[in-house]
XYZ file of C-alpha atoms in Angstrom:
378
model
C 18.221 -21.679 31.449
C 19.855 -18.423 32.156
C 20.614 -15.081 30.487
C 21.429 -11.401 31.138
C 19.886 -8.759 28.861
C 19.626 -5.141 28.435
C 16.231 -4.203 29.785
C 15.181 -1.850 26.903
C 15.529 -4.554 24.289
C 13.580 -7.093 26.332
C 10.881 -4.552 27.119
C 10.410 -3.663 23.449
C 9.903 -7.248 22.499
C 7.533 -7.952 25.351
C 5.469 -4.976 24.317
C 5.170 -6.276 20.777
C 4.369 -9.849 21.718
C 1.846 -8.962 24.475
C -0.600 -7.663 21.784
C -1.306 -11.299 20.820
C -1.877 -12.627 24.412
C -5.307 -12.749 25.904
C -6.508 -14.099 29.231
C -9.701 -15.254 27.566
C -8.117 -17.914 25.413
C -9.539 -21.398 25.384
C -6.086 -22.818 25.440
C -4.739 -22.074 28.947
C -1.031 -22.079 28.051
C -1.653 -19.320 25.509
C -2.393 -16.886 28.399
C 1.421 -16.992 28.943
C 4.438 -15.797 27.028
C 6.887 -18.343 25.487
C 10.550 -17.579 25.792
C 13.114 -19.618 23.858
C 16.886 -19.022 24.543
C 19.603 -19.991 22.127
C 23.314 -18.965 21.968
C 22.424 -16.543 19.020
C 19.239 -14.979 20.194
C 16.149 -14.953 22.513
C 12.723 -15.478 20.885
C 9.504 -14.261 22.557
C 6.163 -15.662 21.272
C 2.631 -14.680 22.024
C -0.540 -16.109 20.515
C -4.291 -16.157 20.797
C -5.036 -18.574 18.012
C -6.164 -15.848 15.602
C -2.716 -14.114 15.595
C 0.725 -15.054 16.626
C 3.500 -12.470 17.232
C 7.104 -13.430 17.603
C 9.980 -11.101 18.420
C 13.678 -12.045 18.107
C 16.324 -10.333 20.123
C 19.904 -11.025 18.803
C 22.766 -11.685 21.283
C 24.801 -8.931 19.486
C 23.887 -6.074 17.215
C 26.469 -4.100 15.335
C 29.067 -5.215 17.849
C 27.014 -4.307 20.855
C 26.375 -7.021 23.440
C 22.648 -7.212 24.175
C 22.576 -10.741 25.763
C 25.265 -12.410 27.856
C 25.647 -15.350 30.223
C 23.513 -17.509 28.005
C 22.437 -20.969 28.975
C 19.833 -22.472 26.485
C 16.313 -23.417 27.341
C 12.630 -22.643 26.935
C 9.763 -21.706 29.278
C 6.288 -20.044 29.375
C 5.855 -17.225 31.872
C 2.633 -15.845 33.146
C 1.060 -12.651 31.669
C 0.610 -9.821 32.742
C 2.954 -10.549 35.745
C 6.171 -11.009 33.700
C 5.665 -7.913 31.571
C 4.736 -5.835 34.632
C 7.870 -7.038 36.575
C 10.254 -6.155 33.665
C 8.639 -2.805 33.220
C 9.231 -1.832 36.946
C 12.777 -3.165 37.273
C 15.222 -0.549 38.737
C 18.277 -1.157 36.633
C 19.212 -1.405 32.973
C 20.414 -5.018 33.132
C 18.021 -7.872 33.775
C 19.342 -11.366 35.000
C 16.852 -14.219 34.452
C 17.495 -17.809 35.713
C 15.173 -20.778 35.492
C 15.619 -23.408 38.180
C 13.972 -26.809 38.734
C 10.199 -26.988 38.204
C 10.299 -23.814 36.136
C 10.889 -21.569 39.134
C 12.174 -18.359 37.624
C 14.390 -15.901 39.388
C 14.376 -12.357 37.972
C 17.057 -9.890 39.285
C 17.765 -6.375 38.578
C 19.802 -4.117 40.880
C 18.670 -5.049 44.490
C 15.261 -6.229 43.211
C 14.715 -9.990 43.196
C 11.432 -11.614 41.877
C 10.479 -15.273 41.922
C 7.958 -16.318 39.244
C 6.543 -19.822 38.619
C 6.456 -20.701 34.855
C 5.303 -23.693 32.830
C 6.941 -26.184 30.403
C 6.768 -24.902 26.868
C 6.095 -28.533 25.497
C 2.325 -27.940 25.470
C 2.714 -24.610 23.686
C 1.393 -25.001 20.031
C 4.104 -25.164 17.442
C 4.241 -22.138 15.154
C 5.938 -22.311 11.768
C 6.722 -19.032 10.048
C 6.932 -20.317 6.572
C 8.487 -17.311 4.848
C 7.538 -17.136 1.211
C 10.264 -17.544 -1.409
C 9.208 -14.396 -2.986
C 7.257 -12.164 -0.490
C 5.841 -8.792 -1.298
C 8.232 -5.988 -0.010
C 6.430 -2.929 1.376
C 7.273 0.135 3.450
C 5.881 0.093 7.042
C 4.342 3.490 6.413
C 2.415 2.153 3.340
C 0.949 -0.748 5.368
C -0.024 1.592 8.182
C -1.635 3.981 5.650
C -3.713 1.095 4.152
C -4.882 -0.034 7.527
C -5.709 3.377 8.878
C -7.778 4.355 5.801
C -9.870 1.150 5.747
C -10.072 -0.927 8.912
C -12.454 1.398 10.728
C -15.144 0.453 8.221
C -15.277 -3.327 8.884
C -18.344 -4.711 10.503
C -18.384 -5.198 14.310
C -21.207 -7.683 13.941
C -20.392 -11.453 13.529
C -23.674 -12.084 11.701
C -21.689 -11.742 8.403
C -18.202 -12.845 9.576
C -16.582 -12.111 6.097
C -17.374 -8.344 6.598
C -15.466 -8.258 9.869
C -12.303 -8.381 7.683
C -10.547 -6.286 5.127
C -10.372 -7.586 1.521
C -6.935 -7.562 0.021
C -6.360 -7.629 -3.703
C -3.010 -7.489 -5.570
C -3.181 -7.073 -9.257
C -1.580 -5.110 -12.067
C 1.195 -3.623 -9.776
C -1.372 -2.336 -7.252
C -2.210 -3.516 -3.664
C -5.738 -2.534 -2.627
C -7.455 -2.828 0.749
C -11.241 -2.649 0.925
C -13.616 -2.739 4.001
C -17.361 -2.421 4.245
C -20.049 -3.001 6.827
C -22.763 -2.680 4.209
C -23.578 0.868 5.254
C -20.236 2.370 4.207
C -17.158 1.321 2.195
C -13.524 2.377 2.509
C -10.891 1.616 -0.245
C -7.289 2.441 -0.439
C -4.749 1.395 -3.043
C -1.086 1.781 -3.490
C 1.384 1.138 -6.325
C 3.836 -1.719 -5.695
C 7.172 -2.365 -7.413
C 6.459 -6.138 -8.026
C 4.206 -6.230 -11.081
C 4.072 -10.038 -11.082
C 2.845 -10.637 -7.539
C -0.894 -11.334 -7.640
C -3.415 -12.400 -5.052
C -7.166 -12.065 -4.661
C -9.974 -13.202 -2.287
C -7.753 -12.649 0.764
C -9.659 -11.399 3.813
C -7.637 -10.449 6.878
C -9.627 -9.972 10.181
C -9.889 -6.279 11.051
C -8.766 -6.972 14.576
C -5.628 -8.652 13.298
C -4.830 -5.515 11.185
C -5.374 -3.264 14.210
C -2.790 -5.273 16.184
C -0.344 -5.284 13.233
C -0.623 -1.574 13.127
C 0.777 -1.352 16.739
C 3.859 -3.466 16.473
C 5.704 -1.796 13.472
C 6.737 1.747 14.460
C 9.658 2.729 12.091
C 7.883 4.025 8.994
C 11.003 3.595 6.789
C 11.526 -0.039 7.607
C 10.651 -2.707 5.041
C 7.965 -5.202 5.909
C 7.480 -8.358 3.922
C 4.086 -9.871 3.203
C 3.634 -13.625 2.394
C 0.351 -15.291 1.656
C 0.258 -18.757 3.118
C -2.441 -21.348 3.219
C -5.254 -19.944 5.278
C -2.821 -17.436 6.815
C -0.964 -14.248 6.010
C 2.547 -13.397 7.421
C 3.995 -10.043 7.819
C 7.633 -9.777 8.995
C 10.669 -7.657 9.432
C 14.238 -8.640 10.341
C 13.337 -9.407 13.932
C 9.489 -9.313 14.208
C 6.997 -11.767 12.784
C 3.168 -11.311 12.692
C 1.038 -14.270 11.603
C -2.740 -14.069 11.226
C -5.435 -16.484 10.102
C -7.461 -15.521 7.034
C -11.269 -15.382 7.004
C -12.950 -18.149 4.821
C -15.659 -17.250 2.333
C -16.202 -14.945 -0.650
C -16.017 -11.201 -0.062
C -18.880 -9.365 -1.769
C -18.288 -7.684 -5.124
C -17.915 -4.067 -4.020
C -16.985 -2.467 -7.329
C -20.654 -2.400 -8.446
C -21.542 -0.184 -5.360
C -19.304 2.657 -6.422
C -21.142 5.284 -8.570
C -19.479 6.047 -11.907
C -21.347 9.438 -12.359
C -22.325 12.299 -10.094
C -25.052 14.987 -10.159
C -23.481 17.256 -7.529
C -19.949 17.671 -6.577
C -18.625 19.568 -3.508
C -14.943 20.727 -3.088
C -14.389 21.643 0.505
C -11.661 22.133 3.166
C -11.563 18.992 5.320
C -11.013 20.581 8.754
C -13.815 23.059 8.301
C -16.289 20.239 7.415
C -15.126 18.074 10.289
C -15.527 20.814 12.848
C -19.036 21.772 11.486
C -20.213 18.130 11.541
C -18.934 17.644 15.085
C -20.985 20.638 16.282
C -24.100 19.404 14.398
C -23.703 15.965 15.928
C -23.929 17.482 19.389
C -27.767 17.978 18.836
C -28.512 15.070 16.508
C -30.394 12.029 17.748
C -28.111 9.347 19.091
C -30.955 6.847 18.707
C -30.584 7.347 14.902
C -26.831 7.097 14.765
C -26.303 10.841 14.989
C -28.002 11.531 11.583
C -27.392 15.029 10.326
C -28.412 16.903 7.107
C -26.574 18.769 4.442
C -28.241 21.203 2.105
C -26.536 22.985 -0.750
C -27.183 26.741 -1.043
C -26.177 29.579 -3.377
C -22.826 31.351 -3.449
C -20.756 28.308 -2.665
C -22.354 27.706 0.654
C -23.902 24.682 2.480
C -25.986 24.296 5.541
C -25.278 21.514 8.065
C -28.033 20.853 10.553
C -28.746 18.505 13.426
C -32.003 17.813 15.252
C -32.967 15.883 18.326
C -36.730 16.014 19.123
C -36.187 16.019 22.979
C -33.159 18.236 23.134
C -33.042 20.959 20.336
C -31.505 21.643 16.972
C -28.635 23.326 15.322
C -28.001 24.899 11.918
C -24.556 26.118 10.653
C -23.547 27.715 7.324
C -20.345 26.781 5.810
C -18.421 28.337 2.885
C -17.007 25.635 0.464
C -14.451 25.855 -2.330
C -17.048 25.135 -5.005
C -20.361 23.486 -5.734
C -20.918 21.935 -9.230
C -24.140 20.616 -10.616
C -27.526 20.282 -9.102
C -28.621 21.357 -5.652
C -29.101 18.494 -3.082
C -30.531 17.895 0.353
C -29.190 14.701 1.961
C -29.051 13.073 5.423
C -26.287 10.828 6.663
C -24.609 9.481 9.811
C -22.282 12.000 11.372
C -20.163 9.254 12.837
C -19.610 7.531 9.444
C -18.784 10.829 7.873
C -16.348 11.917 10.572
C -14.571 8.421 10.509
C -14.098 8.846 6.722
C -12.911 12.446 6.855
C -10.470 11.798 9.644
C -9.049 8.755 7.878
C -8.505 10.474 4.534
C -5.709 12.741 5.869
C -6.049 15.414 3.239
C -6.530 19.161 3.523
C -9.266 19.140 0.888
C -11.884 16.604 -0.161
C -14.253 16.152 -3.065
C -17.761 14.800 -2.313
C -19.760 13.460 -5.234
C -23.613 12.934 -4.875
C -25.787 11.058 -7.353
C -29.075 11.799 -5.531
C -30.513 12.172 -2.021
C -31.069 8.324 -1.528
C -27.947 7.163 -3.464
C -24.506 6.334 -2.039
C -22.165 9.298 -2.097
C -18.352 9.139 -2.566
C -15.612 11.014 -0.845
C -12.167 11.375 -2.653
C -9.106 13.689 -2.445
C -7.672 15.871 -5.222
C -4.295 14.377 -4.690
C -4.816 10.588 -4.602
C -7.026 8.780 -6.975
C -6.810 5.463 -5.020
C -8.499 6.882 -1.878
C -12.239 6.291 -1.829
C -14.862 6.553 0.963
C -18.489 5.674 0.236
C -21.388 6.248 2.633
C -25.103 5.352 2.275
C -27.486 8.151 3.109
C -30.238 7.899 5.663
C -33.962 8.289 4.882
C -35.523 10.981 7.069
C -39.182 11.987 7.287
């Protein structure tokens, strides 16, 4: 096996595929990166059983020669050694030759590395069964859905289904929902395909975090295909396959209040900065609980208290306060996660009582919703 390749193309593919490779895998060969060389392209594959990422590098692109001196073959090379070597090579062209017993010679300029690989025969076969009618989405839309929901998945494996994001496609709308039972994040977008429907699909939160790293051109189209026990996202040269979580996701619609007693309209950055200051003197043992009190003249008070350290109170002007006055305590961390994910200049917070979940929305987008459970304080 032999090929010469432009370093930048090889490095981009290596970086994408490396996200799926872990040294802690129970299948030893998956700790390496598989490389398949054909006359038309080079295929790099990485997998950790939960996700598989594959990157295709064409031999030519728009008349530009990317790969030359091609001799077909397949090998698995060790990670992180192979990526580290390619990253540090001195020249723009990389020459890779595989000799007997998978001895691999990597040359660039005056640098010559010898790396010992493995046969790819033991590498699990991966079939990317592209759906006949996948759902076409913009990369920026998928990244928005992930950013505004995935932080709310549960980190605890006690309820595995809550470590994933629930995906629902219905009536021309794609909706992501995540909850850890203390908070909930929901984000929906309109889709062009009104006939594409799917429900009870739960994608592991860790898989979506990795997916978010590999597609960087917001204007690209990414295709989503629902397979048996798996979901596939792919562009022209990059494929991302993830297992799905089994089980029924809880009915979250009933958790969302339909009425409110108090509504705050407020500038997001002002609220973020005030909460960050209050959290400095809130008890970390109690998940940085802070308190919000509504006052007269469109003003609120945010306060934090730590018995052993001190306390803080800060007044904040808001755009408007509608309805009854309220005093409520909540996790500063949960609130900050939600406000930073929303990505809007203004937010609307709707309260239904001091011990009822409250909802954060934006004036511009109806299909953004963050729900947080308050904390009882004494």
